[in-house]
């Protein structure tokens, strides 16, 4: 709907010989008495134009023209706001676009011909997926879905952390448990992975090899077996909540020496050194971030010779740029807050356009059961596991609860609420609205012969009551809501919007008789219900939850 008003405002500005770089912004007033849309452009331009904002607003209104039957009136309010009141019949006529475009409603071509990579989950293969990792997985999946609605060709990637000290500890942990199984065990280190899954992996090795590995000094067989088993488990867990990846990037390849005698990590050090940003002191290799105004330099290679997380991360992102993605989106946990800005700075120093790179940080998750918070520790083996959460509340509740709070907010996952079959549960509330519409349409087909083939949808223009127009007007916000969610990398905006649609539909359903109404009004209200169902379905696809037809 904004696309209908904006050209007329801009044309009026041109007619008034006003040129400016300031964007025209339309907002929905909180109070409907102030119109359906409002703009403050006259206030913004008053100083440039040396005009009283009220007078400027009045002049712009005089120069605006709209087709008959679209805009009821335009007024000047307060210090110079321009308020637009739309004709209810025009609003309801516009709702027909929802039905015409169907599954494509809300999509656009803004990303057509452009490719994007979204990296998410990227959990170390050192144990089963925890609830915290699940939140990032759902966030990344929804962001990828959002980008696809805008025409981007999206690659969903998992950065497989199969190198470094944590993998050695994993191999050692399995070897300790394997030796225990063979009756040769000693004291298990507190610093190692203690979950039952380590015993399960050791049991698998014993079943395959018996005691043949007792005297083996090769940690590789223990590490490799654990890595394969754990990663297979991770993929199966993700599939349970409909998360799949197109590609997997192995961290160890960044350490592998290539034909030129250098690894990708080595090349990063050489490139940064050529720019004057590498220092060597205290036995370590440093990224000289003090040259960028930071208080301290950052370690790239520790005195032990082991790279810090920053070095392979820079190398990995150089690879992303070499693959020529137009948009690079990284979904990280809160533990990356201090690290990723240094990766971005390194890429900028090396001449890459960092405006192509977007980072979405999702905060920590705690779970509450009967009001008590459950603490997590992967290494101690008492972590909240994503599989167990899915078993408990189901895939739909798992996904929606992860994103019903903004990514920047700490999430308290209330397990008891997620299992409730009531309006207090946001998953149940949304899906019930969809199921209610499906039930209504089935009854309409039986009792009135209604067919959702488009015949009669023009009758929606006859709907003028407040619940009908409010619902229709809200359905028209769907495309803008998607654009906003894409711009902010925030699927939570979609959850809020769909909840408001469900709320408006339930109000409409209660206050406006449908099957008992006069035939033409009945048909019109059925098409409004059909349009509502379409918006819910389109939104559910982005959020990755099911659209049940009965509950």
Coordinates of C-alpha atoms in Angstrom, one line a residue:
X1 CA 0.0 0.0 0.0
X2 CA 2.9 2.3 0.7
X3 CA 4.0 1.9 -3.0
X4 CA 0.6 3.4 -3.9
X5 CA 1.1 6.6 -1.9
X6 CA 4.8 7.3 -2.2
X7 CA 4.8 8.1 -6.0
X8 CA 2.1 10.7 -5.5
X9 CA 4.0 12.3 -2.7
X10 CA 7.2 12.4 -4.7
X11 CA 5.4 13.8 -7.8
X12 CA 3.9 16.6 -5.6
X13 CA 7.4 17.4 -4.4
X14 CA 8.6 17.7 -7.9
X15 CA 5.7 19.9 -8.9
X16 CA 6.6 22.2 -6.0
X17 CA 10.2 22.3 -7.3
X18 CA 11.5 20.5 -4.2
X19 CA 14.7 18.4 -4.6
X20 CA 16.1 16.6 -1.6
X21 CA 18.0 13.5 -0.6
X22 CA 15.9 13.0 2.4
X23 CA 13.7 9.9 2.0
X24 CA 9.9 10.1 2.2
X25 CA 8.8 7.8 5.0
X26 CA 5.2 6.6 5.7
X27 CA 4.1 5.3 9.1
X28 CA 0.9 3.9 10.4
X29 CA -0.4 6.2 13.2
X30 CA -1.0 4.5 16.5
X31 CA -4.4 6.2 16.6
X32 CA -6.6 5.5 13.6
X33 CA -8.1 9.0 14.1
X34 CA -4.9 10.3 12.5
X35 CA -5.4 8.3 9.3
X36 CA -4.2 5.1 7.8
X37 CA -0.8 6.5 6.9
X38 CA 1.1 9.6 7.9
X39 CA 4.3 11.3 6.7
X40 CA 6.5 13.9 8.3
X41 CA 8.2 15.0 5.1
X42 CA 6.9 18.6 5.3
X43 CA 8.5 18.9 8.8
X44 CA 11.8 17.5 7.5
X45 CA 11.9 19.8 4.5
X46 CA 10.7 23.0 6.2
X47 CA 14.2 24.3 6.9
X48 CA 15.5 23.5 3.5
X49 CA 12.5 25.2 1.8
X50 CA 12.4 28.0 4.4
X51 CA 8.7 27.4 4.7
X52 CA 6.3 26.9 7.6
X53 CA 5.8 23.1 7.7
X54 CA 2.0 23.5 7.9
X55 CA 2.0 25.7 4.8
X56 CA 4.3 23.3 3.0
X57 CA 2.2 20.3 3.9
X58 CA -0.9 22.1 2.6
X59 CA 0.8 22.9 -0.7
X60 CA 2.0 19.3 -1.2
X61 CA -1.6 18.1 -0.5
X62 CA -2.9 20.4 -3.2
X63 CA -0.5 18.9 -5.7
X64 CA -1.3 15.3 -5.0
X65 CA -3.7 13.4 -7.2
X66 CA -5.2 10.0 -6.7
X67 CA -7.6 7.8 -8.7
X68 CA -11.2 8.2 -7.6
X69 CA -12.3 5.9 -4.9
X70 CA -8.9 5.3 -3.4
X71 CA -8.1 8.1 -0.9
X72 CA -11.0 9.4 1.2
X73 CA -9.2 12.5 2.4
X74 CA -5.8 14.0 3.3
X75 CA -5.3 16.3 6.2
X76 CA -2.6 18.4 7.9
X77 CA -2.2 17.6 11.6
X78 CA -0.1 18.9 14.5
X79 CA 3.0 20.8 13.5
X80 CA 2.8 19.6 9.8
X81 CA 2.1 15.9 9.5
X82 CA 0.3 14.8 6.4
X83 CA -2.3 12.2 7.2
X84 CA -3.9 9.9 4.6
X85 CA -7.3 8.3 5.0
X86 CA -8.0 5.5 2.5
X87 CA -11.4 4.4 1.2
X88 CA -12.4 1.1 2.9
X89 CA -13.5 -0.3 -0.5
X90 CA -10.1 0.5 -1.9
X91 CA -8.4 -1.3 1.0
X92 CA -10.6 -4.4 0.5
X93 CA -10.2 -4.3 -3.3
X94 CA -6.4 -4.3 -2.7
X95 CA -6.7 -7.5 -0.6
X96 CA -7.6 -9.3 -3.9
X97 CA -3.8 -9.2 -4.7
X98 CA -3.2 -11.6 -1.8
X99 CA -5.4 -14.2 -3.6
X100 CA -4.1 -13.4 -7.1
X101 CA -0.4 -13.8 -6.0
X102 CA -1.0 -16.8 -3.7
X103 CA 2.2 -18.4 -2.5
X104 CA 4.1 -15.6 -4.2
X105 CA 2.4 -12.9 -2.1
X106 CA 5.1 -10.9 -0.3
X107 CA 7.9 -12.0 -2.5
X108 CA 9.9 -9.6 -4.6
X109 CA 12.7 -9.5 -7.2
X110 CA 15.1 -7.2 -5.3
X111 CA 17.7 -10.0 -5.0
X112 CA 17.2 -11.5 -8.4
X113 CA 20.5 -12.3 -10.1
X114 CA 22.3 -12.0 -6.8
X115 CA 23.7 -14.8 -4.7
X116 CA 23.9 -15.0 -0.9
X117 CA 25.6 -17.4 1.5
X118 CA 24.2 -17.8 5.0
X119 CA 26.4 -19.6 7.5
X120 CA 24.7 -21.0 10.6
X121 CA 24.9 -23.7 13.3
X122 CA 28.6 -24.4 12.6
X123 CA 28.8 -26.3 16.0
X124 CA 32.0 -28.1 16.9
X125 CA 31.5 -31.9 16.3
X126 CA 32.4 -32.5 20.0
X127 CA 29.0 -33.5 21.2
X128 CA 25.2 -33.5 20.5
X129 CA 23.6 -30.2 19.6
X130 CA 22.5 -28.1 22.5
X131 CA 19.5 -25.9 22.7
X132 CA 21.7 -22.8 22.4
X133 CA 23.0 -24.0 19.0
X134 CA 19.5 -24.8 18.0
X135 CA 18.5 -21.1 18.3
X136 CA 21.2 -20.1 15.9
X137 CA 20.2 -22.8 13.6
X138 CA 16.6 -21.8 13.4
X139 CA 17.5 -18.1 13.1
X140 CA 19.9 -18.8 10.2
X141 CA 17.3 -21.0 8.4
X142 CA 14.6 -18.4 8.7
X143 CA 17.0 -15.7 7.4
X144 CA 17.8 -17.9 4.4
X145 CA 14.1 -18.4 3.8
X146 CA 13.5 -14.6 4.0
X147 CA 16.3 -13.9 1.5
X148 CA 14.8 -16.5 -0.9
X149 CA 11.5 -14.6 -0.9
X150 CA 13.4 -11.6 -2.2
X151 CA 14.9 -13.5 -5.1
X152 CA 18.3 -14.3 -3.8
X153 CA 20.0 -17.6 -4.8
X154 CA 20.9 -18.8 -1.3
X155 CA 23.7 -21.2 -0.3
X156 CA 23.2 -22.5 3.3
X157 CA 26.6 -23.4 4.7
X158 CA 27.9 -25.2 7.8
X159 CA 31.4 -24.4 8.9
X160 CA 32.7 -27.7 10.2
X161 CA 35.1 -27.0 13.1
X162 CA 37.2 -30.2 12.7
X163 CA 40.5 -28.7 13.7
X164 CA 42.2 -27.4 16.8
X165 CA 42.6 -28.3 20.4
X166 CA 39.0 -29.3 21.1
X167 CA 39.2 -32.1 18.5
X168 CA 42.3 -33.5 20.2
X169 CA 40.5 -33.4 23.6
X170 CA 37.5 -35.2 21.9
X171 CA 39.8 -38.0 20.6
X172 CA 41.5 -38.3 24.0
X173 CA 38.1 -38.4 25.8
X174 CA 37.0 -41.4 23.6
X175 CA 40.4 -43.1 24.1
X176 CA 40.0 -42.9 27.9
X177 CA 36.5 -44.4 27.7
X178 CA 37.7 -47.1 25.3
X179 CA 40.5 -48.1 27.7
X180 CA 37.9 -48.2 30.5
X181 CA 35.8 -50.5 28.4
X182 CA 38.9 -52.7 27.9
X183 CA 39.6 -52.8 31.6
X184 CA 42.6 -50.5 31.3
X185 CA 41.2 -47.2 32.4
X186 CA 42.8 -44.6 34.6
X187 CA 41.4 -41.4 36.1
X188 CA 39.3 -39.6 33.6
X189 CA 40.4 -35.9 33.3
X190 CA 37.9 -33.2 34.5
X191 CA 38.9 -31.1 31.5
X192 CA 37.6 -33.7 29.0
X193 CA 34.2 -34.5 27.5
X194 CA 32.2 -36.5 30.1
X195 CA 28.8 -37.1 28.5
X196 CA 27.4 -40.6 28.0
X197 CA 27.8 -40.1 24.3
X198 CA 31.5 -40.5 24.7
X199 CA 31.0 -43.9 26.3
X200 CA 28.6 -44.8 23.4
X201 CA 31.3 -44.0 20.9
X202 CA 33.9 -46.0 22.8
X203 CA 31.4 -48.9 22.9
X204 CA 31.1 -48.7 19.1
X205 CA 34.8 -48.8 18.7
X206 CA 35.0 -51.8 21.1
X207 CA 32.4 -53.6 19.1
X208 CA 34.3 -53.0 15.9
X209 CA 37.9 -53.6 17.1
X210 CA 37.7 -55.4 20.4
X211 CA 40.8 -54.7 22.5
X212 CA 43.0 -54.3 19.4
X213 CA 43.4 -50.5 19.9
X214 CA 44.6 -50.7 23.6
X215 CA 48.2 -50.1 22.7
X216 CA 47.6 -47.7 19.8
X217 CA 49.3 -44.4 20.1
X218 CA 47.4 -43.0 17.1
X219 CA 44.7 -40.7 18.4
X220 CA 43.4 -40.3 14.9
X221 CA 41.2 -43.5 15.0
X222 CA 39.5 -42.3 18.1
X223 CA 39.0 -38.7 16.9
X224 CA 37.9 -39.6 13.4
X225 CA 35.3 -42.1 14.7
X226 CA 33.9 -39.6 17.2
X227 CA 33.8 -36.9 14.6
X228 CA 31.9 -39.0 12.1
X229 CA 29.4 -40.4 14.7
X230 CA 28.8 -37.0 16.3
X231 CA 28.4 -35.1 13.1
X232 CA 25.9 -37.7 11.8
X233 CA 24.0 -37.2 15.0
X234 CA 24.0 -33.4 14.5
X235 CA 22.7 -33.7 11.0
X236 CA 19.9 -36.0 12.1
X237 CA 18.9 -33.6 14.9
X238 CA 18.8 -30.7 12.5
X239 CA 16.7 -32.6 10.0
X240 CA 14.1 -33.1 12.8
X241 CA 13.4 -29.3 12.7
X242 CA 13.8 -29.1 8.9
X243 CA 17.2 -27.6 8.8
X244 CA 19.4 -28.7 6.0
X245 CA 22.6 -27.3 4.5
X246 CA 23.8 -27.1 0.9
X247 CA 27.5 -27.2 1.7
X248 CA 29.9 -28.0 4.5
X249 CA 33.2 -26.2 4.8
X250 CA 35.9 -28.2 6.7
X251 CA 38.1 -26.1 8.9
X252 CA 41.0 -28.5 8.6
X253 CA 41.4 -27.5 4.9
X254 CA 42.6 -24.1 6.0
X255 CA 45.5 -25.8 7.7
X256 CA 46.4 -28.0 4.7
X257 CA 49.5 -27.1 2.8
X258 CA 48.7 -26.4 -0.9
X259 CA 50.8 -26.9 -4.0
X260 CA 52.4 -23.5 -3.4
X261 CA 53.8 -24.7 0.0
X262 CA 51.4 -22.6 2.0
X263 CA 48.1 -23.1 3.8
X264 CA 45.2 -20.7 3.7
X265 CA 46.2 -19.6 7.2
X266 CA 49.7 -18.9 6.1
X267 CA 48.5 -16.8 3.3
X268 CA 46.4 -14.7 5.7
X269 CA 49.5 -14.0 7.8
X270 CA 51.5 -13.0 4.7
X271 CA 48.8 -10.7 3.4
X272 CA 48.3 -9.0 6.7
X273 CA 52.0 -8.7 7.1
X274 CA 52.3 -7.0 3.7
X275 CA 49.9 -4.4 5.0
X276 CA 51.9 -3.9 8.2
X277 CA 49.4 -5.5 10.5
X278 CA 51.4 -8.4 11.8
X279 CA 53.6 -8.3 14.9
X280 CA 55.6 -11.1 16.7
X281 CA 56.3 -10.8 20.4
X282 CA 55.9 -12.9 23.6
X283 CA 56.4 -15.9 21.4
X284 CA 53.1 -15.4 19.6
X285 CA 52.0 -13.8 16.3
X286 CA 49.6 -10.8 16.7
X287 CA 47.1 -8.9 14.6
X288 CA 48.1 -5.3 15.3
X289 CA 44.7 -4.0 16.0
X290 CA 46.1 -1.2 18.2
X291 CA 46.8 0.4 14.8
X292 CA 43.0 0.5 14.4
X293 CA 42.5 2.3 17.7
X294 CA 41.9 -0.8 19.8
X295 CA 43.4 -1.1 23.3
X296 CA 45.1 -4.4 22.7
X297 CA 46.5 -6.4 19.8
X298 CA 44.8 -9.8 19.1
X299 CA 46.6 -13.2 19.0
X300 CA 46.5 -15.0 15.7
X301 CA 49.0 -17.7 16.5
X302 CA 49.6 -18.7 20.1
X303 CA 53.0 -19.2 21.6
X304 CA 52.2 -23.0 21.4
X305 CA 52.0 -22.7 17.6
X306 CA 48.2 -23.2 17.6
X307 CA 46.2 -20.7 15.7
X308 CA 43.5 -18.7 17.6
X309 CA 40.0 -18.8 16.3
X310 CA 40.5 -15.5 14.5
X311 CA 43.1 -16.8 12.0
X312 CA 41.1 -19.6 10.4
X313 CA 38.0 -17.5 10.5
X314 CA 39.7 -14.8 8.5
X315 CA 40.9 -17.4 6.0
X316 CA 37.4 -18.9 5.8
X317 CA 35.9 -15.6 5.0
X318 CA 38.5 -14.8 2.4
X319 CA 37.3 -18.0 0.7
X320 CA 33.7 -16.8 0.8
X321 CA 34.8 -13.6 -1.0
X322 CA 36.7 -15.6 -3.6
X323 CA 33.5 -17.5 -4.3
X324 CA 32.0 -14.1 -5.3
X325 CA 28.9 -14.0 -3.1
X326 CA 27.0 -10.7 -3.3
X327 CA 25.8 -11.0 0.3
X328 CA 27.5 -12.9 3.1
X329 CA 25.5 -13.5 6.3
X330 CA 26.9 -15.1 9.4
X331 CA 24.8 -16.2 12.2
X332 CA 26.9 -16.4 15.4
X333 CA 26.3 -17.1 19.1
X334 CA 27.0 -14.4 21.7
X335 CA 30.5 -16.0 22.2
X336 CA 31.6 -14.4 18.9
X337 CA 30.8 -10.8 19.9
X338 CA 34.4 -9.9 20.6
X339 CA 35.9 -11.9 17.7
X340 CA 33.9 -11.1 14.6
X341 CA 34.7 -7.3 14.4
X342 CA 38.4 -8.3 14.1
X343 CA 37.6 -10.6 11.2
X344 CA 35.7 -7.8 9.5
X345 CA 38.6 -5.4 10.0
X346 CA 41.1 -7.9 8.5
X347 CA 38.9 -8.3 5.5
X348 CA 38.6 -4.6 5.0
X349 CA 42.4 -4.2 5.4
X350 CA 42.8 -6.8 2.7
X351 CA 40.7 -4.8 0.3
X352 CA 37.3 -6.5 0.5
X353 CA 34.0 -4.7 0.5
X354 CA 32.8 -5.5 4.0
X355 CA 29.4 -3.9 3.3
X356 CA 28.5 -7.2 1.7
X357 CA 28.9 -8.9 5.1
X358 CA 26.1 -9.0 7.7
X359 CA 26.4 -10.6 11.1
X360 CA 23.5 -11.7 13.2
X361 CA 24.3 -12.4 16.8
X362 CA 21.9 -14.5 18.8
X363 CA 22.0 -14.3 22.5
X364 CA 22.0 -17.2 25.0
X365 CA 19.1 -19.5 25.8
X366 CA 18.1 -20.8 29.1
X367 CA 15.3 -23.3 29.7
X368 CA 12.8 -23.2 32.4
X369 CA 10.9 -26.3 33.7
X370 CA 8.2 -25.6 36.3
X371 CA 9.8 -22.2 37.0
X372 CA 13.3 -23.6 37.6
X373 CA 16.2 -22.7 35.2
X374 CA 18.2 -25.6 33.9
X375 CA 22.0 -24.9 33.5
X376 CA 24.0 -26.1 30.6
X377 CA 27.5 -27.5 30.3
X378 CA 28.5 -29.4 27.2
X379 CA 31.8 -30.6 28.5
X380 CA 30.4 -31.8 31.8
X381 CA 27.7 -33.8 29.9
X382 CA 24.7 -32.2 31.5
X383 CA 23.7 -29.9 28.7
X384 CA 20.2 -29.2 27.5
X385 CA 20.1 -31.3 24.3
X386 CA 18.2 -30.1 21.3
X387 CA 16.9 -33.7 20.6
X388 CA 15.4 -33.9 24.0
X389 CA 13.7 -30.5 23.6
X390 CA 12.2 -31.6 20.3
X391 CA 11.0 -34.9 21.9
X392 CA 9.4 -32.9 24.6
X393 CA 7.6 -30.0 22.8
X394 CA 7.7 -30.9 19.1
X395 CA 9.5 -29.4 16.1
X396 CA 7.0 -26.5 15.5
X397 CA 7.2 -25.2 19.1
X398 CA 11.0 -25.6 19.1
X399 CA 11.4 -23.5 16.0
X400 CA 8.9 -20.8 16.9
X401 CA 10.0 -20.3 20.5
X402 CA 13.6 -19.9 19.3
X403 CA 12.6 -16.8 17.2
X404 CA 9.7 -15.3 19.1
X405 CA 12.2 -13.0 20.9
X406 CA 14.5 -10.7 19.1
X407 CA 17.9 -12.2 18.4
X408 CA 19.6 -9.6 20.5
X409 CA 17.5 -10.6 23.6
X410 CA 18.3 -13.4 26.0
X411 CA 15.7 -16.2 25.5
X412 CA 14.1 -18.0 28.3
X413 CA 12.5 -21.1 26.8
X414 CA 9.5 -22.0 28.9
X415 CA 9.0 -25.7 28.2
X416 CA 5.7 -26.0 30.0
X417 CA 4.3 -23.1 28.0
X418 CA 5.5 -24.6 24.8
X419 CA 3.4 -27.8 25.5
X420 CA 0.2 -26.0 26.4
X421 CA -2.8 -26.4 24.1
X422 CA -4.1 -22.9 24.8
X423 CA -4.1 -19.4 23.4
X424 CA -1.2 -18.6 25.8
X425 CA 1.1 -20.7 23.6
X426 CA 2.0 -18.6 20.6
X427 CA 2.4 -21.7 18.4
X428 CA -1.0 -23.1 19.3
X429 CA -2.5 -19.6 18.8
X430 CA -1.1 -19.2 15.3
X431 CA -1.9 -22.7 14.1
X432 CA -5.4 -22.6 15.6
X433 CA -6.2 -19.6 13.4
X434 CA -5.1 -21.5 10.3
X435 CA -7.0 -24.6 11.4
X436 CA -10.1 -22.5 12.1
X437 CA -10.1 -21.1 8.6
X438 CA -9.6 -24.5 7.0
X439 CA -12.6 -25.8 9.1
X440 CA -14.7 -22.9 8.0
X441 CA -13.9 -23.4 4.3
X442 CA -14.7 -27.1 4.6
X443 CA -18.1 -26.2 6.1
X444 CA -18.7 -23.5 3.5
X445 CA -18.0 -26.0 0.7
X446 CA -20.6 -28.4 2.1
X447 CA -23.2 -25.9 3.1
X448 CA -23.0 -23.3 0.3
X449 CA -20.9 -24.9 -2.4
X450 CA -18.2 -22.3 -2.0
X451 CA -15.2 -22.8 -4.2
X452 CA -12.0 -20.8 -3.7
X453 CA -11.4 -20.3 -7.4
X454 CA -11.5 -16.5 -7.4
X455 CA -15.1 -16.1 -8.6
X456 CA -16.7 -13.5 -6.4
X457 CA -13.6 -12.2 -4.7
X458 CA -14.5 -8.7 -5.9
X459 CA -17.3 -8.8 -3.4
X460 CA -14.7 -8.1 -0.6
X461 CA -15.1 -4.4 -1.7
X462 CA -18.5 -4.5 0.0
X463 CA -17.0 -5.2 3.4
X464 CA -16.9 -2.1 5.5
X465 CA -17.2 -3.0 9.2
X466 CA -14.2 -2.2 11.4
X467 CA -13.1 -5.9 12.1
X468 CA -13.2 -6.6 8.3
X469 CA -11.3 -3.5 7.2
X470 CA -8.8 -3.8 10.0
X471 CA -8.0 -7.4 9.0
X472 CA -7.8 -6.6 5.3
X473 CA -5.6 -3.6 6.0
X474 CA -3.2 -5.7 8.1
X475 CA -2.9 -8.3 5.3
X476 CA -1.6 -5.6 3.0
X477 CA 1.3 -5.1 5.4
X478 CA 2.8 -8.5 4.7
X479 CA 5.2 -7.5 1.9
X480 CA 6.6 -4.6 3.9
X481 CA 6.9 -6.8 7.0
X482 CA 9.1 -9.2 5.0
X483 CA 11.3 -6.4 3.7
X484 CA 11.7 -5.1 7.3
X485 CA 12.6 -8.6 8.6
X486 CA 15.2 -9.0 5.8
X487 CA 16.6 -5.5 6.4
X488 CA 17.0 -6.3 10.1
X489 CA 17.8 -10.0 9.7
X490 CA 15.1 -10.5 12.3
X491 CA 12.5 -13.2 11.7
X492 CA 10.9 -12.3 15.1
X493 CA 9.2 -9.4 13.2
X494 CA 7.3 -12.1 11.3
X495 CA 6.2 -13.8 14.4
X496 CA 4.8 -10.6 15.9
X497 CA 3.1 -9.8 12.6
X498 CA 1.5 -13.2 12.2
X499 CA 0.3 -13.1 15.8
X500 CA -1.5 -9.8 15.1
X501 CA -3.1 -11.3 12.0
X502 CA -4.3 -14.3 14.0
X503 CA -5.7 -11.9 16.7
X504 CA -7.5 -9.8 14.1
X505 CA -8.9 -12.9 12.4
X506 CA -10.3 -14.3 15.7
X507 CA -12.0 -10.9 16.3
X508 CA -13.4 -10.8 12.8
X509 CA -14.7 -14.4 13.2
X510 CA -16.4 -13.6 16.4
X511 CA -18.0 -10.3 15.4
X512 CA -18.9 -11.0 11.8
X513 CA -21.2 -13.9 11.0
X514 CA -20.0 -15.8 7.9
X515 CA -22.0 -18.8 6.9
X516 CA -25.3 -17.2 8.3
X517 CA -24.7 -13.9 6.5
X518 CA -26.5 -12.9 3.2
X519 CA -25.0 -14.8 0.3
X520 CA -22.9 -12.0 -1.2
X521 CA -21.5 -11.0 2.3
X522 CA -20.9 -14.7 3.1
X523 CA -18.9 -15.1 -0.1
X524 CA -17.0 -11.9 0.6
X525 CA -16.1 -12.9 4.1
X526 CA -15.0 -16.4 2.9
X527 CA -12.6 -14.8 0.5
X528 CA -11.3 -12.6 3.3
X529 CA -10.8 -15.7 5.3
X530 CA -9.0 -17.3 2.3
X531 CA -6.7 -14.3 2.0
X532 CA -5.9 -14.6 5.7
X533 CA -5.1 -18.2 5.4
X534 CA -2.8 -17.5 2.5
X535 CA -0.8 -14.9 4.5
X536 CA -0.5 -17.3 7.4
X537 CA 0.7 -20.1 5.1
X538 CA 3.3 -17.9 3.5
X539 CA 4.5 -16.7 6.8
X540 CA 4.6 -20.3 8.3
X541 CA 6.8 -21.4 5.3
X542 CA 9.3 -18.7 6.2
X543 CA 9.3 -19.6 9.9
X544 CA 9.4 -23.3 9.0
X545 CA 6.4 -24.4 11.0
X546 CA 3.5 -26.6 9.8
X547 CA 0.0 -25.3 8.8
X548 CA -2.4 -27.9 10.3
X549 CA -5.9 -28.0 8.8
X550 CA -7.4 -29.3 12.0
X551 CA -6.5 -29.3 15.6

